[in-house]
Amino acid sequence: MTTGTLITVAPTGAESAKAEVPALPVTLDELLLTAKECEALGAAVIHVHIRDDEARPTLDPVRLADTVAALRESTDLIVQLSSGGAVTDPEAARLAVLDARPDMASCTMGTVNFGDDVFLNRWEFIVDLHTRMQERGIVPEYEIFDLGHLSALQRLLGKYGLPAGGHVHVDFVMGVPGGMPGTTETLVAAHRMLRDLPEGTTFSATGVGRSTIPVLLASLSAGGHLRVGMEDTVTYAKGRPVESNMQLVARAVGFAQLAQRPPLTTTEARELLGL
């Protein structure tokens, strides 16, 4: 079992509207402040979505490059860009995310129903994303929305080789309507399937909405790591809106310390992930 806990903060996402969630960080200044605060508490990775001047999700290449540069200048966090964007973003724009040269990028391992929408990830697109990251030395986080995505990952690695850095790290995104449920039983099943992946594969888990706490506890108990943030939940407890991403990171850090698996430093996280 891994002795420390890798904590990733996903502060914004592409789903919530600023008008409905005023605490959501959408400007570069808001994102940088959130990043600094969460790093000070124990986060080592920041999973980044960006917004335009009207706070709408965007994959604008100039904004992405400026965001990566600003985060590197202001923090020591591992910068992980989302290659998923919003469900309506075209494949070409999602691939172009890599031009911003992040440390890491997400690589979703299959198509999934996403509420009333469809998050489309064709096999050819996944292969293209994986191989481009290999060529550029960008470390992927393989996003797993359903159990079949783990089988797809096994196929991908078998045909196209290990990712940049040689270490395989996955994130179980649980509780999305249309994807795998955010329950202990499902996490146990997903964890068992990791045995079919390269030795040393690590995992984080993300509980969306009300599944946040069950997934957090189950992941820690299984030796996994944590992703938290306002991308995934905007309610701290029943009837209590999240006030900031700091709240969610602080809670994750507290649980990790109770589990005697304190947060990894950014240096330790880089070593773990093969950066």
PDB file of N, CA, C and O in Angstrom, residues 138-170:
ATOM      1  N   ILE A 138       4.550  14.139 -22.215  1.00  0.00           N
ATOM      2  CA  ILE A 138       3.466  14.553 -21.313  1.00  0.00           C
ATOM      3  C   ILE A 138       2.883  13.300 -20.666  1.00  0.00           C
ATOM      4  O   ILE A 138       2.542  12.342 -21.359  1.00  0.00           O
ATOM      5  N   VAL A 139       2.779  13.319 -19.361  1.00  0.00           N
ATOM      6  CA  VAL A 139       2.307  12.142 -18.630  1.00  0.00           C
ATOM      7  C   VAL A 139       0.777  12.133 -18.596  1.00  0.00           C
ATOM      8  O   VAL A 139       0.166  13.117 -18.167  1.00  0.00           O
ATOM      9  N   PRO A 140       0.149  11.053 -19.026  1.00  0.00           N
ATOM     10  CA  PRO A 140      -1.314  10.996 -18.993  1.00  0.00           C
ATOM     11  C   PRO A 140      -1.857  10.565 -17.637  1.00  0.00           C
ATOM     12  O   PRO A 140      -1.213   9.827 -16.890  1.00  0.00           O
ATOM     13  N   GLU A 141      -3.030  11.069 -17.317  1.00  0.00           N
ATOM     14  CA  GLU A 141      -3.859  10.456 -16.283  1.00  0.00           C
ATOM     15  C   GLU A 141      -5.034   9.853 -17.036  1.00  0.00           C
ATOM     16  O   GLU A 141      -5.816  10.577 -17.661  1.00  0.00           O
ATOM     17  N   TYR A 142      -5.137   8.533 -16.996  1.00  0.00           N
ATOM     18  CA  TYR A 142      -6.188   7.837 -17.735  1.00  0.00           C
ATOM     19  C   TYR A 142      -7.483   7.915 -16.930  1.00  0.00           C
ATOM     20  O   TYR A 142      -7.574   7.360 -15.830  1.00  0.00           O
ATOM     21  N   GLU A 143      -8.479   8.612 -17.481  1.00  0.00           N
ATOM     22  CA  GLU A 143      -9.744   8.788 -16.775  1.00  0.00           C
ATOM     23  C   GLU A 143     -10.669   7.615 -17.094  1.00  0.00           C
ATOM     24  O   GLU A 143     -10.930   7.304 -18.266  1.00  0.00           O
ATOM     25  N   ILE A 144     -11.175   7.010 -16.028  1.00  0.00           N
ATOM     26  CA  ILE A 144     -12.002   5.805 -16.128  1.00  0.00           C
ATOM     27  C   ILE A 144     -13.401   6.139 -15.614  1.00  0.00           C
ATOM     28  O   ILE A 144     -13.594   6.355 -14.411  1.00  0.00           O
ATOM     29  N   PHE A 145     -14.367   6.203 -16.522  1.00  0.00           N
ATOM     30  CA  PHE A 145     -15.740   6.514 -16.136  1.00  0.00           C
ATOM     31  C   PHE A 145     -16.590   5.253 -15.968  1.00  0.00           C
ATOM     32  O   PHE A 145     -17.676   5.327 -15.405  1.00  0.00           O
ATOM     33  N   ASP A 146     -16.119   4.136 -16.501  1.00  0.00           N
ATOM     34  CA  ASP A 146     -16.850   2.880 -16.398  1.00  0.00           C
ATOM     35  C   ASP A 146     -15.849   1.741 -16.429  1.00  0.00           C
ATOM     36  O   ASP A 146     -14.718   1.898 -16.901  1.00  0.00           O
ATOM     37  N   LEU A 147     -16.251   0.568 -15.942  1.00  0.00           N
ATOM     38  CA  LEU A 147     -15.298  -0.534 -15.785  1.00  0.00           C
ATOM     39  C   LEU A 147     -14.710  -0.995 -17.109  1.00  0.00           C
ATOM     40  O   LEU A 147     -13.541  -1.383 -17.187  1.00  0.00           O
ATOM     41  N   GLY A 148     -15.489  -0.937 -18.180  1.00  0.00           N
ATOM     42  CA  GLY A 148     -14.978  -1.328 -19.484  1.00  0.00           C
ATOM     43  C   GLY A 148     -13.820  -0.464 -19.952  1.00  0.00           C
ATOM     44  O   GLY A 148     -13.004  -0.901 -20.784  1.00  0.00           O
ATOM     45  N   HIS A 149     -13.709   0.741 -19.422  1.00  0.00           N
ATOM     46  CA  HIS A 149     -12.607   1.618 -19.798  1.00  0.00           C
ATOM     47  C   HIS A 149     -11.262   1.056 -19.343  1.00  0.00           C
ATOM     48  O   HIS A 149     -10.225   1.347 -19.951  1.00  0.00           O
ATOM     49  N   LEU A 150     -11.272   0.257 -18.279  1.00  0.00           N
ATOM     50  CA  LEU A 150     -10.030  -0.378 -17.832  1.00  0.00           C
ATOM     51  C   LEU A 150      -9.575  -1.437 -18.839  1.00  0.00           C
ATOM     52  O   LEU A 150      -8.373  -1.607 -19.079  1.00  0.00           O
ATOM     53  N   SER A 151     -10.517  -2.149 -19.409  1.00  0.00           N
ATOM     54  CA  SER A 151     -10.165  -3.114 -20.462  1.00  0.00           C
ATOM     55  C   SER A 151      -9.622  -2.393 -21.689  1.00  0.00           C
ATOM     56  O   SER A 151      -8.674  -2.870 -22.345  1.00  0.00           O
ATOM     57  N   ALA A 152     -10.205  -1.246 -22.020  1.00  0.00           N
ATOM     58  CA  ALA A 152      -9.700  -0.457 -23.140  1.00  0.00           C
ATOM     59  C   ALA A 152      -8.275   0.014 -22.862  1.00  0.00           C
ATOM     60  O   ALA A 152      -7.431   0.047 -23.775  1.00  0.00           O
ATOM     61  N   LEU A 153      -7.988   0.381 -21.628  1.00  0.00           N
ATOM     62  CA  LEU A 153      -6.642   0.822 -21.269  1.00  0.00           C
ATOM     63  C   LEU A 153      -5.635  -0.327 -21.401  1.00  0.00           C
ATOM     64  O   LEU A 153      -4.526  -0.138 -21.904  1.00  0.00           O
ATOM     65  N   GLN A 154      -6.037  -1.509 -20.969  1.00  0.00           N
ATOM     66  CA  GLN A 154      -5.167  -2.679 -21.136  1.00  0.00           C
ATOM     67  C   GLN A 154      -4.842  -2.890 -22.617  1.00  0.00           C
ATOM     68  O   GLN A 154      -3.688  -3.133 -22.990  1.00  0.00           O
ATOM     69  N   ARG A 155      -5.851  -2.768 -23.457  1.00  0.00           N
ATOM     70  CA  ARG A 155      -5.650  -2.916 -24.903  1.00  0.00           C
ATOM     71  C   ARG A 155      -4.722  -1.826 -25.442  1.00  0.00           C
ATOM     72  O   ARG A 155      -3.818  -2.093 -26.245  1.00  0.00           O
ATOM     73  N   LEU A 156      -4.937  -0.592 -25.002  1.00  0.00           N
ATOM     74  CA  LEU A 156      -4.133   0.540 -25.471  1.00  0.00           C
ATOM     75  C   LEU A 156      -2.655   0.342 -25.134  1.00  0.00           C
ATOM     76  O   LEU A 156      -1.777   0.499 -26.003  1.00  0.00           O
ATOM     77  N   LEU A 157      -2.371  -0.002 -23.889  1.00  0.00           N
ATOM     78  CA  LEU A 157      -0.988  -0.164 -23.464  1.00  0.00           C
ATOM     79  C   LEU A 157      -0.330  -1.359 -24.152  1.00  0.00           C
ATOM     80  O   LEU A 157       0.857  -1.329 -24.489  1.00  0.00           O
ATOM     81  N   GLY A 158      -1.120  -2.418 -24.371  1.00  0.00           N
ATOM     82  CA  GLY A 158      -0.593  -3.595 -25.028  1.00  0.00           C
ATOM     83  C   GLY A 158      -0.196  -3.333 -26.470  1.00  0.00           C
ATOM     84  O   GLY A 158       0.794  -3.880 -26.973  1.00  0.00           O
ATOM     85  N   LYS A 159      -0.956  -2.471 -27.162  1.00  0.00           N
ATOM     86  CA  LYS A 159      -0.699  -2.208 -28.574  1.00  0.00           C
ATOM     87  C   LYS A 159       0.261  -1.047 -28.799  1.00  0.00           C
ATOM     88  O   LYS A 159       1.024  -1.043 -29.770  1.00  0.00           O
ATOM     89  N   TYR A 160       0.239  -0.043 -27.900  1.00  0.00           N
ATOM     90  CA  TYR A 160       0.976   1.186 -28.173  1.00  0.00           C
ATOM     91  C   TYR A 160       2.016   1.528 -27.114  1.00  0.00           C
ATOM     92  O   TYR A 160       2.689   2.556 -27.223  1.00  0.00           O
ATOM     93  N   GLY A 161       2.167   0.694 -26.102  1.00  0.00           N
ATOM     94  CA  GLY A 161       3.251   0.877 -25.148  1.00  0.00           C
ATOM     95  C   GLY A 161       2.901   1.761 -23.966  1.00  0.00           C
ATOM     96  O   GLY A 161       1.845   2.388 -23.910  1.00  0.00           O
ATOM     97  N   LEU A 162       3.827   1.789 -23.018  1.00  0.00           N
ATOM     98  CA  LEU A 162       3.645   2.552 -21.789  1.00  0.00           C
ATOM     99  C   LEU A 162       3.629   4.053 -22.066  1.00  0.00           C
ATOM    100  O   LEU A 162       4.175   4.515 -23.069  1.00  0.00           O
ATOM    101  N   PRO A 163       3.041   4.815 -21.174  1.00  0.00           N
ATOM    102  CA  PRO A 163       3.009   6.271 -21.364  1.00  0.00           C
ATOM    103  C   PRO A 163       4.380   6.894 -21.125  1.00  0.00           C
ATOM    104  O   PRO A 163       5.309   6.232 -20.646  1.00  0.00           O
ATOM    105  N   ALA A 164       4.504   8.161 -21.441  1.00  0.00           N
ATOM    106  CA  ALA A 164       5.708   8.920 -21.116  1.00  0.00           C
ATOM    107  C   ALA A 164       5.994   8.785 -19.621  1.00  0.00           C
ATOM    108  O   ALA A 164       5.088   8.873 -18.796  1.00  0.00           O
ATOM    109  N   GLY A 165       7.246   8.545 -19.290  1.00  0.00           N
ATOM    110  CA  GLY A 165       7.623   8.362 -17.891  1.00  0.00           C
ATOM    111  C   GLY A 165       7.536   6.925 -17.421  1.00  0.00           C
ATOM    112  O   GLY A 165       8.112   6.576 -16.398  1.00  0.00           O
ATOM    113  N   GLY A 166       6.774   6.088 -18.150  1.00  0.00           N
ATOM    114  CA  GLY A 166       6.734   4.663 -17.858  1.00  0.00           C
ATOM    115  C   GLY A 166       5.792   4.236 -16.753  1.00  0.00           C
ATOM    116  O   GLY A 166       5.616   3.044 -16.516  1.00  0.00           O
ATOM    117  N   HIS A 167       5.151   5.187 -16.063  1.00  0.00           N
ATOM    118  CA  HIS A 167       4.260   4.844 -14.956  1.00  0.00           C
ATOM    119  C   HIS A 167       2.809   5.028 -15.378  1.00  0.00           C
ATOM    120  O   HIS A 167       2.460   6.039 -15.994  1.00  0.00           O
ATOM    121  N   VAL A 168       1.955   4.086 -15.026  1.00  0.00           N
ATOM    122  CA  VAL A 168       0.534   4.151 -15.366  1.00  0.00           C
ATOM    123  C   VAL A 168      -0.259   4.625 -14.146  1.00  0.00           C
ATOM    124  O   VAL A 168      -0.198   3.999 -13.081  1.00  0.00           O
ATOM    125  N   HIS A 169      -0.971   5.721 -14.325  1.00  0.00           N
ATOM    126  CA  HIS A 169      -1.814   6.256 -13.251  1.00  0.00           C
ATOM    127  C   HIS A 169      -3.210   6.502 -13.811  1.00  0.00           C
ATOM    128  O   HIS A 169      -3.365   7.144 -14.858  1.00  0.00           O
ATOM    129  N   VAL A 170      -4.215   5.995 -13.125  1.00  0.00           N
ATOM    130  CA  VAL A 170      -5.597   6.148 -13.571  1.00  0.00           C
ATOM    131  C   VAL A 170      -6.400   6.922 -12.533  1.00  0.00           C
ATOM    132  O   VAL A 170      -6.020   6.988 -11.358  1.00  0.00           O
TER     133      VAL A 170
END
